[in-house]
Amino acid sequence: MNEQDGQDEQDGRGRQERADAVDREMAARLLPGPVLRALGRWWEVNASVYADGTPGAHTIRYTPSRWAQITPWPEALAPTSAGGDAAVSRAEVVSAVADALRREAFREAMVATYVWGKGKRGTPGGSGPATLHKILAFDGLDSALATAVTALREHGAPQAYAALQGQVPGLGPAFFTKFLYFTGIALPPVDGVRPLILDRVLSRRLRSMAATVGRESGHDVDGSVASWVWSDGNWSPHRYQVYLSFMHAACGQLAAGDIWPSGAAPDLLECALFTTSWETSG
């Protein structure tokens, strides 16, 4: 399948074939040396924080009062009437989402994941509260979220991704994968691999690796294919499936070495890739 629509069919087919070839090379090579070394350094610094092998302790700070217009507001978050900043961890968001899903309060689950995702970037006139307010005003939101949760339960993460893509105005993959990620942990074990967050930062990390593999293998000498498939947004369900497969395989690669905790969850790798870089630290 083509990564995007609206391109010349013949050119798109050739480009997709090159993308598939780069994907196969990445799946065979997994994480290169500079990335492994960067991740090893990251773990040395963060081992005590994530001693259980998960990023559950990963905490963001947010300003509750900036979200005063948002309802429903999860009880796990600080009241919007509170002054100053507050903090919420991934583990606390999982608990909030699990509670909301038990009540089929899908909007409340969405709010918890969205506020965690925005953190301090959620300014009154910015893309945080203003965009979330528009998302919550969409009449089809409950149906879209419920359909995605059902797809995740019954079919798996890529199908849940496809069920949400383009369905809710203002809700793009960078934030609906956060909803899927936390839902995937809150639910009983789902079919296949659990969802992971995919946003612009993580896509750029994969783009960097793909560009190197493409250049070395000859499948993408100029990096144009890597830039196409690992763009800054609007990834296809196929690309999300490629991402999940790569991340879970890379997690196994790390577990086989001595720089990473054995049995670590794949989302620990996602957290590490988001917060570290290797471009200048090879």
Tab-separated table of C-alpha atoms in Angstrom, residues 1-279:
chain	number	residue	atom	x	y	z
A	1	MET	CA	0.000	0.000	0.000
A	2	ASN	CA	1.184	3.550	-0.641
A	3	GLU	CA	2.189	5.635	2.354
A	4	GLN	CA	0.256	8.622	1.020
A	5	ASP	CA	-2.500	9.293	-1.455
A	6	GLY	CA	-2.531	11.684	-4.374
A	7	GLN	CA	0.855	10.800	-5.908
A	8	ASP	CA	1.657	9.568	-9.367
A	9	GLU	CA	0.888	5.828	-9.353
A	10	GLN	CA	4.029	4.642	-11.083
A	11	ASP	CA	6.345	6.925	-9.119
A	12	GLY	CA	4.534	6.024	-5.917
A	13	ARG	CA	4.876	2.316	-6.576
A	14	GLY	CA	8.626	2.646	-7.128
A	15	ARG	CA	9.055	4.776	-4.054
A	16	GLN	CA	6.994	2.369	-1.963
A	17	GLU	CA	9.170	-0.522	-3.131
A	18	ARG	CA	12.251	1.387	-2.007
A	19	ALA	CA	10.565	2.183	1.304
A	20	ASP	CA	9.764	-1.500	1.805
A	21	ALA	CA	13.392	-2.375	1.059
A	22	VAL	CA	14.630	0.123	3.641
A	23	ASP	CA	12.114	-1.254	6.153
A	24	ARG	CA	13.481	-4.770	5.613
A	25	GLU	CA	17.041	-3.543	6.090
A	26	MET	CA	16.084	-1.736	9.297
A	27	ALA	CA	14.314	-4.837	10.590
A	28	ALA	CA	17.456	-6.867	9.946
A	29	ARG	CA	19.945	-4.366	11.374
A	30	LEU	CA	17.798	-2.847	14.167
A	31	LEU	CA	19.522	-0.246	16.356
A	32	PRO	CA	22.954	0.862	15.065
A	33	GLY	CA	26.019	1.364	17.241
A	34	PRO	CA	25.664	5.120	17.880
A	35	VAL	CA	22.071	4.637	19.001
A	36	LEU	CA	22.964	1.715	21.255
A	37	ARG	CA	25.710	3.772	22.883
A	38	ALA	CA	23.379	6.732	23.390
A	39	LEU	CA	20.735	4.472	24.932
A	40	GLY	CA	23.353	2.911	27.207
A	41	ARG	CA	24.290	6.355	28.486
A	42	TRP	CA	20.618	7.203	28.941
A	43	TRP	CA	20.065	4.089	31.041
A	44	GLU	CA	23.096	4.809	33.219
A	45	VAL	CA	21.536	8.154	34.119
A	46	ASN	CA	17.937	6.935	34.478
A	47	ALA	CA	18.268	3.413	35.904
A	48	SER	CA	17.171	4.450	39.380
A	49	VAL	CA	14.113	6.307	38.039
A	50	TYR	CA	12.875	3.407	35.915
A	51	ALA	CA	14.090	0.536	38.054
A	52	ASP	CA	11.006	-1.567	37.213
A	53	GLY	CA	11.902	-1.534	33.516
A	54	THR	CA	8.915	0.611	32.537
A	55	PRO	CA	8.533	4.382	32.046
A	56	GLY	CA	5.677	4.489	34.551
A	57	ALA	CA	7.564	7.050	36.635
A	58	HIS	CA	7.964	9.376	33.639
A	59	THR	CA	6.327	12.547	34.963
A	60	ILE	CA	5.341	15.752	33.233
A	61	ARG	CA	4.377	19.082	34.759
A	62	TYR	CA	1.297	21.005	33.686
A	63	THR	CA	-0.614	24.084	34.789
A	64	PRO	CA	-4.171	23.011	35.755
A	65	SER	CA	-5.666	26.507	35.568
A	66	ARG	CA	-4.826	26.728	31.881
A	67	TRP	CA	-7.277	23.882	31.223
A	68	ALA	CA	-10.233	25.463	33.078
A	69	GLN	CA	-12.498	25.282	30.014
A	70	ILE	CA	-12.026	21.515	29.654
A	71	THR	CA	-14.703	19.037	30.774
A	72	PRO	CA	-14.956	16.274	31.760
A	73	TRP	CA	-11.900	16.675	33.978
A	74	PRO	CA	-10.352	13.460	35.430
A	75	GLU	CA	-10.160	13.264	39.217
A	76	ALA	CA	-6.595	11.962	38.900
A	77	LEU	CA	-5.516	15.390	37.647
A	78	ALA	CA	-5.199	18.395	39.946
A	79	PRO	CA	-8.317	20.605	40.032
A	80	THR	CA	-8.298	23.335	37.411
A	81	SER	CA	-8.935	25.790	40.240
A	82	ALA	CA	-5.546	24.943	41.759
A	83	GLY	CA	-2.828	27.538	41.514
A	84	GLY	CA	0.657	26.900	40.194
A	85	ASP	CA	1.836	23.737	38.509
A	86	ALA	CA	1.082	20.072	39.132
A	87	ALA	CA	2.680	16.815	38.026
A	88	VAL	CA	1.306	13.566	36.642
A	89	SER	CA	3.174	10.371	35.776
A	90	ARG	CA	2.513	7.806	33.083
A	91	ALA	CA	1.456	5.335	35.766
A	92	GLU	CA	-1.095	7.816	37.115
A	93	VAL	CA	-2.478	8.401	33.623
A	94	VAL	CA	-2.824	4.634	33.134
A	95	SER	CA	-4.844	4.482	36.351
A	96	ALA	CA	-7.030	7.393	35.249
A	97	VAL	CA	-7.637	5.835	31.837
A	98	ALA	CA	-8.446	2.434	33.336
A	99	ASP	CA	-10.999	4.047	35.646
A	100	ALA	CA	-12.544	6.027	32.791
A	101	LEU	CA	-12.762	3.026	30.473
A	102	ARG	CA	-14.529	0.982	33.142
A	103	ARG	CA	-17.240	3.653	33.018
A	104	GLU	CA	-17.008	4.010	29.223
A	105	ALA	CA	-16.071	7.632	29.864
A	106	PHE	CA	-13.997	7.862	26.695
A	107	ARG	CA	-13.763	11.649	26.692
A	108	GLU	CA	-12.365	11.634	30.203
A	109	ALA	CA	-9.727	9.112	29.161
A	110	MET	CA	-8.838	11.306	26.204
A	111	VAL	CA	-8.459	14.370	28.431
A	112	ALA	CA	-6.052	12.559	30.773
A	113	THR	CA	-3.816	11.437	27.911
A	114	TYR	CA	-3.979	14.790	26.130
A	115	VAL	CA	-3.042	16.874	29.171
A	116	TRP	CA	-0.130	14.532	29.925
A	117	GLY	CA	0.972	14.814	26.305
A	118	LYS	CA	0.891	18.604	26.241
A	119	GLY	CA	2.224	19.321	29.709
A	120	LYS	CA	3.508	22.851	30.147
A	121	ARG	CA	3.094	23.493	26.427
A	122	GLY	CA	-0.662	23.719	26.971
A	123	THR	CA	-1.033	27.493	26.893
A	124	PRO	CA	-4.486	29.159	26.843
A	125	GLY	CA	-4.175	30.466	23.280
A	126	GLY	CA	-2.037	27.637	21.964
A	127	SER	CA	-2.658	24.183	20.608
A	128	GLY	CA	-3.295	22.654	24.035
A	129	PRO	CA	-6.581	23.691	25.681
A	130	ALA	CA	-7.905	25.412	22.561
A	131	THR	CA	-7.452	22.350	20.364
A	132	LEU	CA	-8.674	19.935	23.025
A	133	HIS	CA	-11.815	22.034	23.477
A	134	LYS	CA	-12.535	21.720	19.744
A	135	ILE	CA	-11.876	17.971	19.855
A	136	LEU	CA	-14.291	17.519	22.747
A	137	ALA	CA	-16.933	19.543	20.915
A	138	PHE	CA	-16.994	17.045	18.030
A	139	ASP	CA	-20.263	15.101	18.142
A	140	GLY	CA	-18.698	11.910	16.850
A	141	LEU	CA	-15.894	11.782	19.396
A	142	ASP	CA	-17.403	9.163	21.710
A	143	SER	CA	-18.227	6.885	18.802
A	144	ALA	CA	-14.746	7.255	17.303
A	145	LEU	CA	-12.985	6.516	20.583
A	146	ALA	CA	-15.274	3.585	21.382
A	147	THR	CA	-14.668	2.120	17.928
A	148	ALA	CA	-10.910	2.443	18.381
A	149	VAL	CA	-11.007	0.768	21.800
A	150	THR	CA	-13.038	-2.107	20.367
A	151	ALA	CA	-10.625	-2.429	17.439
A	152	LEU	CA	-7.706	-2.526	19.868
A	153	ARG	CA	-9.352	-5.215	21.970
A	154	GLU	CA	-10.434	-7.394	19.069
A	155	HIS	CA	-7.911	-6.797	16.313
A	156	GLY	CA	-4.811	-5.013	17.567
A	157	ALA	CA	-2.932	-1.740	17.527
A	158	PRO	CA	-2.635	-1.063	13.760
A	159	GLN	CA	-6.386	-1.586	13.329
A	160	ALA	CA	-7.108	0.743	16.248
A	161	TYR	CA	-4.820	3.325	14.656
A	162	ALA	CA	-6.680	3.002	11.354
A	163	ALA	CA	-9.990	3.374	13.171
A	164	LEU	CA	-8.988	6.780	14.553
A	165	GLN	CA	-7.009	8.239	11.682
A	166	GLY	CA	-8.818	11.214	10.197
A	167	GLN	CA	-11.975	10.599	12.229
A	168	VAL	CA	-11.804	13.478	14.727
A	169	PRO	CA	-11.002	17.037	13.603
A	170	GLY	CA	-7.928	18.317	15.416
A	171	LEU	CA	-6.901	14.910	16.761
A	172	GLY	CA	-3.846	13.718	14.876
A	173	PRO	CA	-1.656	10.635	15.342
A	174	ALA	CA	0.765	12.303	17.761
A	175	PHE	CA	-2.060	12.539	20.295
A	176	PHE	CA	-4.385	9.706	19.397
A	177	THR	CA	-1.456	7.273	19.690
A	178	LYS	CA	-1.088	8.551	23.247
A	179	PHE	CA	-4.717	7.628	23.837
A	180	LEU	CA	-4.111	4.192	22.292
A	181	TYR	CA	-0.889	3.708	24.251
A	182	PHE	CA	-2.432	4.351	27.648
A	183	THR	CA	-5.549	2.409	26.690
A	184	GLY	CA	-3.403	-0.535	25.663
A	185	ILE	CA	-1.845	-0.689	29.129
A	186	ALA	CA	-5.127	-0.100	30.952
A	187	LEU	CA	-6.966	-2.854	29.085
A	188	PRO	CA	-6.408	-6.585	29.604
A	189	PRO	CA	-3.701	-7.909	27.238
A	190	VAL	CA	-4.614	-6.972	23.687
A	191	ASP	CA	-4.114	-8.990	20.528
A	192	GLY	CA	-0.618	-8.590	19.116
A	193	VAL	CA	1.840	-5.938	20.257
A	194	ARG	CA	0.627	-3.117	22.445
A	195	PRO	CA	0.379	0.397	21.021
A	196	LEU	CA	3.224	2.855	21.468
A	197	ILE	CA	3.313	6.619	21.145
A	198	LEU	CA	4.399	7.909	17.728
A	199	ASP	CA	4.933	11.635	17.402
A	200	ARG	CA	7.142	13.996	15.449
A	201	VAL	CA	10.168	13.515	17.701
A	202	LEU	CA	10.052	9.722	17.478
A	203	SER	CA	9.400	9.820	13.741
A	204	ARG	CA	12.501	11.959	13.305
A	205	ARG	CA	14.542	9.442	15.296
A	206	LEU	CA	13.358	6.671	12.957
A	207	ARG	CA	13.968	8.933	9.962
A	208	SER	CA	17.576	9.395	10.990
A	209	MET	CA	18.105	5.640	11.256
A	210	ALA	CA	16.248	4.983	7.994
A	211	ALA	CA	18.306	7.585	6.123
A	212	THR	CA	21.538	5.938	7.272
A	213	VAL	CA	20.301	2.462	6.323
A	214	GLY	CA	19.014	3.705	2.979
A	215	ARG	CA	22.306	5.374	2.142
A	216	GLU	CA	24.419	2.391	3.185
A	217	SER	CA	22.206	-0.143	1.400
A	218	GLY	CA	21.740	1.935	-1.738
A	219	HIS	CA	17.950	1.839	-1.493
A	220	ASP	CA	17.644	5.522	-0.558
A	221	VAL	CA	20.896	7.288	-1.328
A	222	ASP	CA	19.560	10.829	-0.933
A	223	GLY	CA	17.323	10.171	2.089
A	224	SER	CA	14.162	11.195	0.231
A	225	VAL	CA	12.341	7.955	0.999
A	226	ALA	CA	13.188	8.218	4.700
A	227	SER	CA	11.831	11.771	4.731
A	228	TRP	CA	8.663	10.607	2.979
A	229	VAL	CA	7.718	7.655	5.159
A	230	TRP	CA	9.018	9.114	8.442
A	231	SER	CA	7.446	12.523	7.916
A	232	ASP	CA	6.419	14.857	10.718
A	233	GLY	CA	2.844	13.566	10.826
A	234	ASN	CA	-0.090	11.831	9.127
A	235	TRP	CA	1.587	8.439	9.135
A	236	SER	CA	-0.318	5.604	7.491
A	237	PRO	CA	-1.560	2.587	9.482
A	238	HIS	CA	1.072	0.588	7.591
A	239	ARG	CA	3.794	2.936	8.841
A	240	TYR	CA	2.492	2.609	12.399
A	241	GLN	CA	2.669	-1.180	12.082
A	242	VAL	CA	6.252	-0.909	10.790
A	243	TYR	CA	7.080	1.331	13.757
A	244	LEU	CA	5.616	-1.072	16.301
A	245	SER	CA	7.389	-4.062	14.756
A	246	PHE	CA	10.717	-2.235	14.753
A	247	MET	CA	10.392	-0.987	18.326
A	248	HIS	CA	9.441	-4.374	19.739
A	249	ALA	CA	12.278	-6.089	17.859
A	250	ALA	CA	14.728	-3.408	18.979
A	251	CYS	CA	13.604	-3.944	22.558
A	252	GLY	CA	14.588	-7.601	22.185
A	253	GLN	CA	17.929	-6.555	20.736
A	254	LEU	CA	18.604	-4.351	23.759
A	255	ALA	CA	17.551	-7.062	26.202
A	256	ALA	CA	20.139	-9.399	24.697
A	257	GLY	CA	22.960	-7.001	25.529
A	258	ASP	CA	24.362	-5.654	28.768
A	259	ILE	CA	23.421	-1.973	28.427
A	260	TRP	CA	19.690	-2.332	29.038
A	261	PRO	CA	17.523	-3.899	31.762
A	262	SER	CA	16.417	-7.423	30.917
A	263	GLY	CA	12.669	-7.721	30.505
A	264	ALA	CA	12.211	-3.983	29.933
A	265	ALA	CA	8.965	-2.955	28.304
A	266	PRO	CA	9.069	-1.566	24.732
A	267	ASP	CA	7.693	1.752	25.960
A	268	LEU	CA	10.896	2.258	27.947
A	269	LEU	CA	12.693	2.354	24.597
A	270	GLU	CA	10.099	4.798	23.268
A	271	CYS	CA	10.662	7.042	26.298
A	272	ALA	CA	14.429	6.837	25.895
A	273	LEU	CA	14.392	7.607	22.177
A	274	PHE	CA	12.167	10.604	22.830
A	275	THR	CA	14.513	12.064	25.421
A	276	THR	CA	17.937	11.287	23.978
A	277	SER	CA	19.811	11.964	20.776
A	278	TRP	CA	22.839	10.486	19.060
A	279	GLU	CA	23.475	12.812	16.139
